[in-house]
């Protein structure tokens, strides 16, 4: 799946094929920020679900595309100034120059962080530059970037992956620092030295890390846990743990992906839990969509139908 996501020949073919529109529509709000804001307003008004905005495009290796990504992140933050929505913008370090000019990633992230601060001034809500986590080779860089943004009092949060053995240490450090952490299982694979490789091990580690993130000690340090999984059993366990350790609803949140198990997200929101959806927008949708397909064999049918469809 990762090879399919990164092949530019496959990407060009898929993104330009007419019948593939259905596949894109399932996981992506639309081609521009207006479509994403529209989706976010509907989610909030009708379902009490919040949004993290993600302009599509990853592992970018051309400076003009890096600039386009930065401009789009700044534009979405600016656009949210007058909306009753969280200014919550997800960013991959490789979108803003990690592969082209790594020394400029920090300055670009700070510019986006400052735009988020300006756009959210005086607005209630949870506003942040959420750093997505890419493959294992960029974890140190991404953590250092996150720490730098926080040192400058910019609104940063970070994604950590349960498939990596190091994550327990990283979670413990960030709990002590009172950070905001989005915990995912991880969309990548790694060698046995650095990673858990079986589904069962990754799930067990995810549960262990949720236990740390929803501990009474994490609550006392001002930590903000974000449980980002579609696994409804783990979600139910997290809610039980939160109750046991004195976390009120809204002091932690659940995050899921647009187009994946929406019934589960809506049920959580109806129970009074804080729920957010990751809402991608833009034209470069293939690498993102193919990873979603890899996460659930049933989505393969949607891919097959889209390939066969002429409309
Ligand atoms: C908000 C958010 C942000 C993320 N950010 C990152 C990131 O920065 N870095 C990173 O490596 N990964 C990221 N991921 C992806 C994550 O690592 C997992 O690959 C993905 O969430 C699948 O694991 P799971 O725990 O949700 O579900 P699983 O344990 O895989 O499955 C639980 C249930 O959900 C269903 N399900 C899961 N995925 C899908 C799908 N795509 N379509 C339909 N049903 C599905 C399964 O069939 C199953 O019933 C993110 C995920 C979320 C929700």
Short mmCIF file of C-alpha atoms and ligand atoms in Angstrom, two decimals:
data_model
loop_
_atom_site.label_atom_id
_atom_site.label_comp_id
_atom_site.label_asym_id
_atom_site.label_seq_id
_atom_site.Cartn_x
_atom_site.Cartn_y
_atom_site.Cartn_z
CA UNK A 1 0.00 0.00 0.00
CA UNK A 2 2.85 2.38 0.86
CA UNK A 3 4.44 1.71 -2.55
CA UNK A 4 1.07 2.32 -4.24
CA UNK A 5 0.64 5.53 -2.24
CA UNK A 6 4.05 6.85 -3.28
CA UNK A 7 4.08 5.85 -6.98
CA UNK A 8 3.51 9.03 -8.99
CA UNK A 9 2.51 7.05 -12.12
CA UNK A 10 -0.27 5.24 -10.19
CA UNK A 11 -1.29 8.50 -8.51
CA UNK A 12 -1.60 10.41 -11.80
CA UNK A 13 -3.59 7.57 -13.35
CA UNK A 14 -6.01 7.27 -10.40
CA UNK A 15 -6.49 10.98 -9.75
CA UNK A 16 -7.28 11.66 -13.40
CA UNK A 17 -9.66 8.75 -13.92
CA UNK A 18 -13.27 9.88 -13.99
CA UNK A 19 -14.77 6.88 -12.24
CA UNK A 20 -12.54 7.36 -9.21
CA UNK A 21 -14.59 10.32 -7.98
CA UNK A 22 -16.66 8.10 -5.69
CA UNK A 23 -13.57 6.83 -3.93
CA UNK A 24 -12.31 10.37 -3.34
CA UNK A 25 -15.74 11.53 -2.13
CA UNK A 26 -15.82 8.82 0.52
CA UNK A 27 -12.70 10.06 2.33
CA UNK A 28 -12.15 13.67 1.20
CA UNK A 29 -14.37 16.73 1.75
CA UNK A 30 -13.64 18.28 -1.66
CA UNK A 31 -10.98 20.00 -3.67
CA UNK A 32 -10.78 23.28 -1.77
CA UNK A 33 -10.96 24.91 1.66
CA UNK A 34 -14.53 26.10 1.06
CA UNK A 35 -15.69 22.48 0.73
CA UNK A 36 -13.84 21.49 3.90
CA UNK A 37 -15.31 24.37 5.92
CA UNK A 38 -18.77 23.51 4.61
CA UNK A 39 -18.32 19.87 5.71
CA UNK A 40 -17.03 21.01 9.12
CA UNK A 41 -19.99 23.35 9.69
CA UNK A 42 -22.44 20.58 8.87
CA UNK A 43 -20.65 18.12 11.15
CA UNK A 44 -20.78 20.60 14.01
CA UNK A 45 -24.35 21.80 13.46
CA UNK A 46 -25.97 18.43 12.78
CA UNK A 47 -23.79 16.01 14.77
CA UNK A 48 -21.84 18.06 17.32
CA UNK A 49 -18.61 16.74 15.80
CA UNK A 50 -15.51 18.93 15.48
CA UNK A 51 -12.96 18.99 12.68
CA UNK A 52 -9.22 18.87 12.11
CA UNK A 53 -8.46 20.30 8.65
CA UNK A 54 -5.87 18.59 6.47
CA UNK A 55 -4.74 19.92 3.10
CA UNK A 56 -3.72 16.85 1.09
CA UNK A 57 -0.17 16.34 -0.19
CA UNK A 58 2.62 14.45 1.57
CA UNK A 59 6.27 13.45 1.05
CA UNK A 60 6.59 16.57 -1.09
CA UNK A 61 9.91 16.85 -2.93
CA UNK A 62 9.46 20.13 -4.88
CA UNK A 63 9.77 23.56 -3.33
CA UNK A 64 6.81 25.03 -5.21
CA UNK A 65 4.58 22.31 -3.75
CA UNK A 66 5.97 22.97 -0.27
CA UNK A 67 5.03 26.63 -0.72
CA UNK A 68 1.56 25.64 -1.93
CA UNK A 69 1.09 23.48 1.18
CA UNK A 70 2.16 26.29 3.50
CA UNK A 71 -0.12 28.76 1.69
CA UNK A 72 -3.07 26.37 2.01
CA UNK A 73 -2.44 25.79 5.74
CA UNK A 74 -2.27 29.57 6.26
CA UNK A 75 -5.37 30.10 4.14
CA UNK A 76 -7.47 27.57 6.06
CA UNK A 77 -6.40 29.09 9.39
CA UNK A 78 -7.31 32.59 8.15
CA UNK A 79 -10.63 31.39 6.78
CA UNK A 80 -11.60 29.96 10.17
CA UNK A 81 -11.20 33.32 11.95
CA UNK A 82 -14.88 34.18 11.60
CA UNK A 83 -16.32 30.68 11.81
CA UNK A 84 -17.57 29.02 15.00
CA UNK A 85 -15.09 26.19 14.38
CA UNK A 86 -11.86 25.13 16.06
CA UNK A 87 -8.76 26.39 14.26
CA UNK A 88 -7.35 22.87 14.22
CA UNK A 89 -4.95 22.26 11.34
CA UNK A 90 -3.10 18.98 10.74
CA UNK A 91 0.35 19.20 9.15
CA UNK A 92 2.84 16.55 7.97
CA UNK A 93 6.47 17.71 8.29
CA UNK A 94 7.16 16.39 4.76
CA UNK A 95 4.42 18.72 3.47
CA UNK A 96 6.30 21.77 4.63
CA UNK A 97 9.80 20.92 3.49
CA UNK A 98 11.31 18.00 5.40
CA UNK A 99 12.47 16.50 2.09
CA UNK A 100 13.44 19.75 0.35
CA UNK A 101 14.93 22.12 2.92
CA UNK A 102 14.62 20.69 6.44
CA UNK A 103 16.13 23.79 8.07
CA UNK A 104 13.07 25.75 6.86
CA UNK A 105 10.47 23.39 8.37
CA UNK A 106 10.72 25.07 11.79
CA UNK A 107 10.23 28.63 10.46
CA UNK A 108 7.29 27.47 8.29
CA UNK A 109 5.65 25.63 11.18
CA UNK A 110 6.08 28.72 13.38
CA UNK A 111 4.40 30.87 10.69
CA UNK A 112 1.44 28.44 10.61
CA UNK A 113 1.35 28.33 14.43
CA UNK A 114 1.23 32.12 14.61
CA UNK A 115 -1.58 32.19 12.02
CA UNK A 116 -3.56 29.74 14.17
CA UNK A 117 -2.98 31.91 17.25
CA UNK A 118 -4.23 35.00 15.38
CA UNK A 119 -7.25 33.23 13.88
CA UNK A 120 -8.34 31.78 17.22
CA UNK A 121 -7.80 34.87 19.39
CA UNK A 122 -10.75 35.22 21.76
CA UNK A 123 -12.58 32.17 20.35
CA UNK A 124 -13.58 29.28 22.59
CA UNK A 125 -12.49 25.84 21.42
CA UNK A 126 -9.43 23.68 20.98
CA UNK A 127 -7.10 25.36 18.51
CA UNK A 128 -3.80 23.85 17.40
CA UNK A 129 -1.28 22.91 14.79
CA UNK A 130 -1.51 19.13 15.00
CA UNK A 131 1.66 17.44 13.73
CA UNK A 132 0.88 14.19 11.96
CA UNK A 133 3.51 11.46 12.35
CA UNK A 134 5.06 9.90 9.27
CA UNK A 135 7.55 7.01 9.03
CA UNK A 136 9.97 6.04 11.82
CA UNK A 137 12.87 7.99 10.31
CA UNK A 138 11.18 11.33 11.03
CA UNK A 139 9.95 10.78 14.59
CA UNK A 140 12.88 12.54 16.31
CA UNK A 141 12.60 15.48 13.94
CA UNK A 142 8.84 15.78 14.47
CA UNK A 143 9.15 15.60 18.27
CA UNK A 144 11.86 18.28 18.26
CA UNK A 145 9.65 20.46 16.04
CA UNK A 146 6.73 20.01 18.42
CA UNK A 147 8.86 20.85 21.47
CA UNK A 148 10.23 23.96 19.73
CA UNK A 149 6.71 25.22 18.91
CA UNK A 150 5.59 24.68 22.50
CA UNK A 151 8.67 26.44 23.84
CA UNK A 152 7.60 29.45 21.77
CA UNK A 153 4.10 29.12 23.28
CA UNK A 154 2.60 28.31 19.92
CA UNK A 155 -0.44 25.98 19.96
CA UNK A 156 1.17 22.65 19.00
CA UNK A 157 0.00 19.06 19.41
CA UNK A 158 1.54 15.84 18.14
CA UNK A 159 0.57 12.39 16.86
CA UNK A 160 2.34 9.33 18.30
CA UNK A 161 2.11 5.78 16.93
CA UNK A 162 1.54 2.66 19.05
CA UNK A 163 3.35 0.41 16.54
CA UNK A 164 6.69 1.93 17.59
CA UNK A 165 8.42 0.52 20.68
CA UNK A 166 9.83 3.95 21.58
CA UNK A 167 6.37 5.51 21.90
CA UNK A 168 5.88 4.51 25.55
CA UNK A 169 8.91 6.65 26.46
CA UNK A 170 7.72 9.52 24.28
CA UNK A 171 4.23 9.38 25.77
CA UNK A 172 5.62 9.41 29.32
CA UNK A 173 7.75 12.47 28.57
CA UNK A 174 4.88 14.34 26.91
CA UNK A 175 2.48 13.49 29.75
CA UNK A 176 4.93 15.03 32.23
CA UNK A 177 5.15 18.11 29.95
CA UNK A 178 1.33 18.50 29.90
CA UNK A 179 1.23 18.24 26.08
CA UNK A 180 -1.60 17.30 23.71
CA UNK A 181 -1.08 13.88 22.12
CA UNK A 182 -3.12 12.13 19.43
CA UNK A 183 -2.50 8.39 19.76
CA UNK A 184 -2.84 6.27 16.60
CA UNK A 185 -1.81 2.70 15.83
CA UNK A 186 0.39 3.81 12.89
CA UNK A 187 -0.10 3.52 9.15
CA UNK A 188 3.49 2.38 8.55
CA UNK A 189 5.50 -0.80 9.15
CA UNK A 190 8.90 -1.05 10.83
CA UNK A 191 11.53 -3.68 11.63
CA UNK A 192 11.13 -5.77 14.80
CA UNK A 193 13.92 -3.81 16.52
CA UNK A 194 11.95 -0.57 16.43
CA UNK A 195 8.37 -1.70 15.95
CA UNK A 196 5.67 -4.11 17.01
CA UNK A 197 4.80 -6.00 13.88
CA UNK A 198 1.70 -8.08 14.64
CA UNK A 199 -1.79 -6.60 14.91
CA UNK A 200 -2.20 -8.15 18.37
CA UNK A 201 1.01 -6.57 19.70
CA UNK A 202 0.15 -3.15 18.28
CA UNK A 203 -3.33 -3.32 19.78
CA UNK A 204 -1.94 -4.40 23.18
CA UNK A 205 0.53 -1.51 23.12
CA UNK A 206 -2.24 0.90 22.10
CA UNK A 207 -4.27 -0.19 25.15
CA UNK A 208 -1.23 0.19 27.42
CA UNK A 209 -0.59 3.72 26.12
CA UNK A 210 -4.26 4.70 26.53
CA UNK A 211 -3.85 3.55 30.15
CA UNK A 212 -0.95 5.98 30.61
CA UNK A 213 -2.68 8.83 28.77
CA UNK A 214 -5.88 8.53 30.83
CA UNK A 215 -4.15 7.96 34.18
CA UNK A 216 -4.87 10.17 37.17
CA UNK A 217 -1.24 11.35 36.95
CA UNK A 218 -1.71 12.52 33.32
CA UNK A 219 -4.82 14.42 34.36
CA UNK A 220 -2.91 16.14 37.17
CA UNK A 221 -0.19 17.29 34.74
CA UNK A 222 -2.66 19.06 32.43
CA UNK A 223 -2.13 16.54 29.63
CA UNK A 224 -4.76 16.35 26.83
CA UNK A 225 -5.33 12.80 25.47
CA UNK A 226 -6.68 12.28 21.96
CA UNK A 227 -7.73 8.69 21.34
CA UNK A 228 -7.60 8.34 17.54
CA UNK A 229 -8.94 4.93 16.60
CA UNK A 230 -12.03 3.44 14.95
CA UNK A 231 -11.90 0.50 17.33
CA UNK A 232 -15.14 0.79 19.32
CA UNK A 233 -13.98 -1.66 22.01
CA UNK A 234 -10.91 0.41 22.78
CA UNK A 235 -13.07 3.54 22.77
CA UNK A 236 -15.45 1.97 25.33
CA UNK A 237 -12.50 0.91 27.50
CA UNK A 238 -11.10 4.45 27.30
CA UNK A 239 -14.41 5.92 28.46
CA UNK A 240 -14.54 3.52 31.42
CA UNK A 241 -10.96 4.40 32.36
CA UNK A 242 -11.65 8.12 32.04
CA UNK A 243 -14.60 7.80 34.43
CA UNK A 244 -12.54 5.75 36.90
CA UNK A 245 -9.69 8.29 36.91
CA UNK A 246 -11.85 11.42 37.15
CA UNK A 247 -11.62 12.74 33.59
CA UNK A 248 -14.79 14.67 32.70
CA UNK A 249 -16.09 14.54 29.13
CA UNK A 250 -14.33 17.24 27.10
CA UNK A 251 -11.03 16.91 29.03
CA UNK A 252 -10.01 14.28 26.44
CA UNK A 253 -11.34 13.51 22.97
CA UNK A 254 -11.84 10.87 20.31
CA UNK A 255 -10.71 11.46 16.77
CA UNK A 256 -11.63 9.50 13.67
CA UNK A 257 -11.31 9.87 9.90
CA UNK A 258 -13.97 11.34 7.62
CA UNK A 259 -15.74 8.49 5.84
CA UNK A 260 -14.73 5.74 8.29
CA UNK A 261 -17.28 4.25 10.72
CA UNK A 262 -19.31 7.49 10.90
CA UNK A 263 -22.00 5.63 12.87
CA UNK A 264 -19.47 5.00 15.65
CA UNK A 265 -18.35 8.66 15.71
CA UNK A 266 -21.95 9.87 15.83
CA UNK A 267 -22.84 7.48 18.66
CA UNK A 268 -19.91 8.75 20.74
CA UNK A 269 -20.97 12.36 20.16
CA UNK A 270 -24.55 11.49 21.19
CA UNK A 271 -23.18 10.09 24.47
CA UNK A 272 -21.68 13.53 25.15
CA UNK A 273 -18.09 12.61 24.26
CA UNK A 274 -15.95 15.18 22.45
CA UNK A 275 -15.41 13.83 18.93
CA UNK A 276 -13.37 15.22 16.06
CA UNK A 277 -13.07 14.08 12.45
CA UNK A 278 -9.94 14.46 10.37
CA UNK A 279 -11.23 16.21 7.25
CA UNK A 280 -8.88 16.16 4.25
CA UNK A 281 -9.34 18.47 1.27
CA UNK A 282 -7.42 19.16 -1.95
CA UNK A 283 -6.77 17.39 -5.24
CA UNK A 284 -3.85 15.15 -4.25
CA UNK A 285 -6.09 12.51 -2.69
CA UNK A 286 -4.75 9.16 -3.97
CA UNK A 287 -1.92 8.50 -1.43
CA UNK A 288 -4.32 9.25 1.42
CA UNK A 289 -7.22 7.18 0.03
CA UNK A 290 -5.11 4.10 -0.76
CA UNK A 291 -3.95 3.95 2.87
CA UNK A 292 -7.58 3.99 4.01
CA UNK A 293 -8.28 1.14 1.61
CA UNK A 294 -5.38 -0.82 3.08
CA UNK A 295 -6.88 -0.46 6.56
CA UNK A 296 -10.05 -2.35 5.66
CA UNK A 297 -10.44 -5.06 3.00
CA UNK A 298 -14.10 -4.05 2.50
CA UNK A 299 -12.84 -0.76 1.05
CA UNK A 300 -11.17 -2.81 -1.70
CA UNK A 301 -14.65 -3.36 -3.17
CA UNK A 302 -15.14 0.40 -3.37
CA UNK A 303 -11.81 0.68 -5.21
CA UNK A 304 -12.81 -2.09 -7.63
CA UNK A 305 -16.23 -0.49 -8.28
CA UNK A 306 -14.61 2.93 -8.82
CA UNK A 307 -12.12 1.44 -11.29
CA UNK A 308 -14.89 -0.22 -13.26
CA UNK A 309 -17.17 2.81 -13.21
CA UNK A 310 -17.06 5.20 -16.18
CA UNK A 311 -18.86 8.06 -14.41
C1 LIG B 1 -7.55 11.12 13.40
C2 LIG B 1 -6.53 10.16 12.88
C3 LIG B 1 -5.26 10.63 12.55
C4 LIG B 1 -4.30 9.75 12.10
N1 LIG B 1 -3.02 10.22 11.88
C5 LIG B 1 -2.04 9.34 11.60
C6 LIG B 1 -0.68 9.76 11.56
O1 LIG B 1 -0.35 10.94 11.75
N2 LIG B 1 0.28 8.81 11.32
C7 LIG B 1 -0.04 7.49 11.11
O2 LIG B 1 0.87 6.67 10.94
N3 LIG B 1 -1.34 7.07 11.14
C8 LIG B 1 -2.33 7.96 11.38
N4 LIG B 1 -3.64 7.51 11.43
C9 LIG B 1 -3.99 6.14 10.95
C10 LIG B 1 -3.82 5.09 12.05
O3 LIG B 1 -2.46 4.92 12.32
C11 LIG B 1 -4.43 3.74 11.64
O4 LIG B 1 -3.80 3.28 10.46
C12 LIG B 1 -5.91 3.77 11.37
O5 LIG B 1 -6.57 4.64 12.24
C13 LIG B 1 -6.51 2.34 11.52
O6 LIG B 1 -6.39 1.90 12.85
P1 LIG B 1 -7.66 1.92 13.86
O7 LIG B 1 -7.13 1.81 15.23
O8 LIG B 1 -8.47 3.13 13.58
O9 LIG B 1 -8.56 0.74 13.45
P2 LIG B 1 -8.34 -0.83 13.34
O10 LIG B 1 -7.92 -1.49 14.60
O11 LIG B 1 -7.50 -1.09 12.12
O12 LIG B 1 -9.83 -1.23 13.08
C14 LIG B 1 -10.89 -1.00 14.01
C15 LIG B 1 -12.19 -1.07 13.29
O13 LIG B 1 -12.32 0.05 12.41
C16 LIG B 1 -12.45 -0.41 11.06
N5 LIG B 1 -11.62 0.45 10.20
C17 LIG B 1 -10.38 0.90 10.45
N6 LIG B 1 -9.91 1.64 9.42
C18 LIG B 1 -10.91 1.64 8.50
C19 LIG B 1 -11.05 2.21 7.22
N7 LIG B 1 -10.09 2.93 6.65
N8 LIG B 1 -12.24 2.03 6.57
C20 LIG B 1 -13.24 1.32 7.13
N9 LIG B 1 -13.16 0.75 8.35
C21 LIG B 1 -12.01 0.89 9.01
C22 LIG B 1 -11.91 -1.83 11.05
O14 LIG B 1 -12.45 -2.60 10.02
C23 LIG B 1 -12.32 -2.32 12.41
O15 LIG B 1 -13.67 -2.71 12.43
C24 LIG B 1 -4.62 8.38 11.91
C25 LIG B 1 -5.89 7.92 12.26
C26 LIG B 1 -6.82 8.77 12.75
C27 LIG B 1 -8.16 8.22 13.16
#
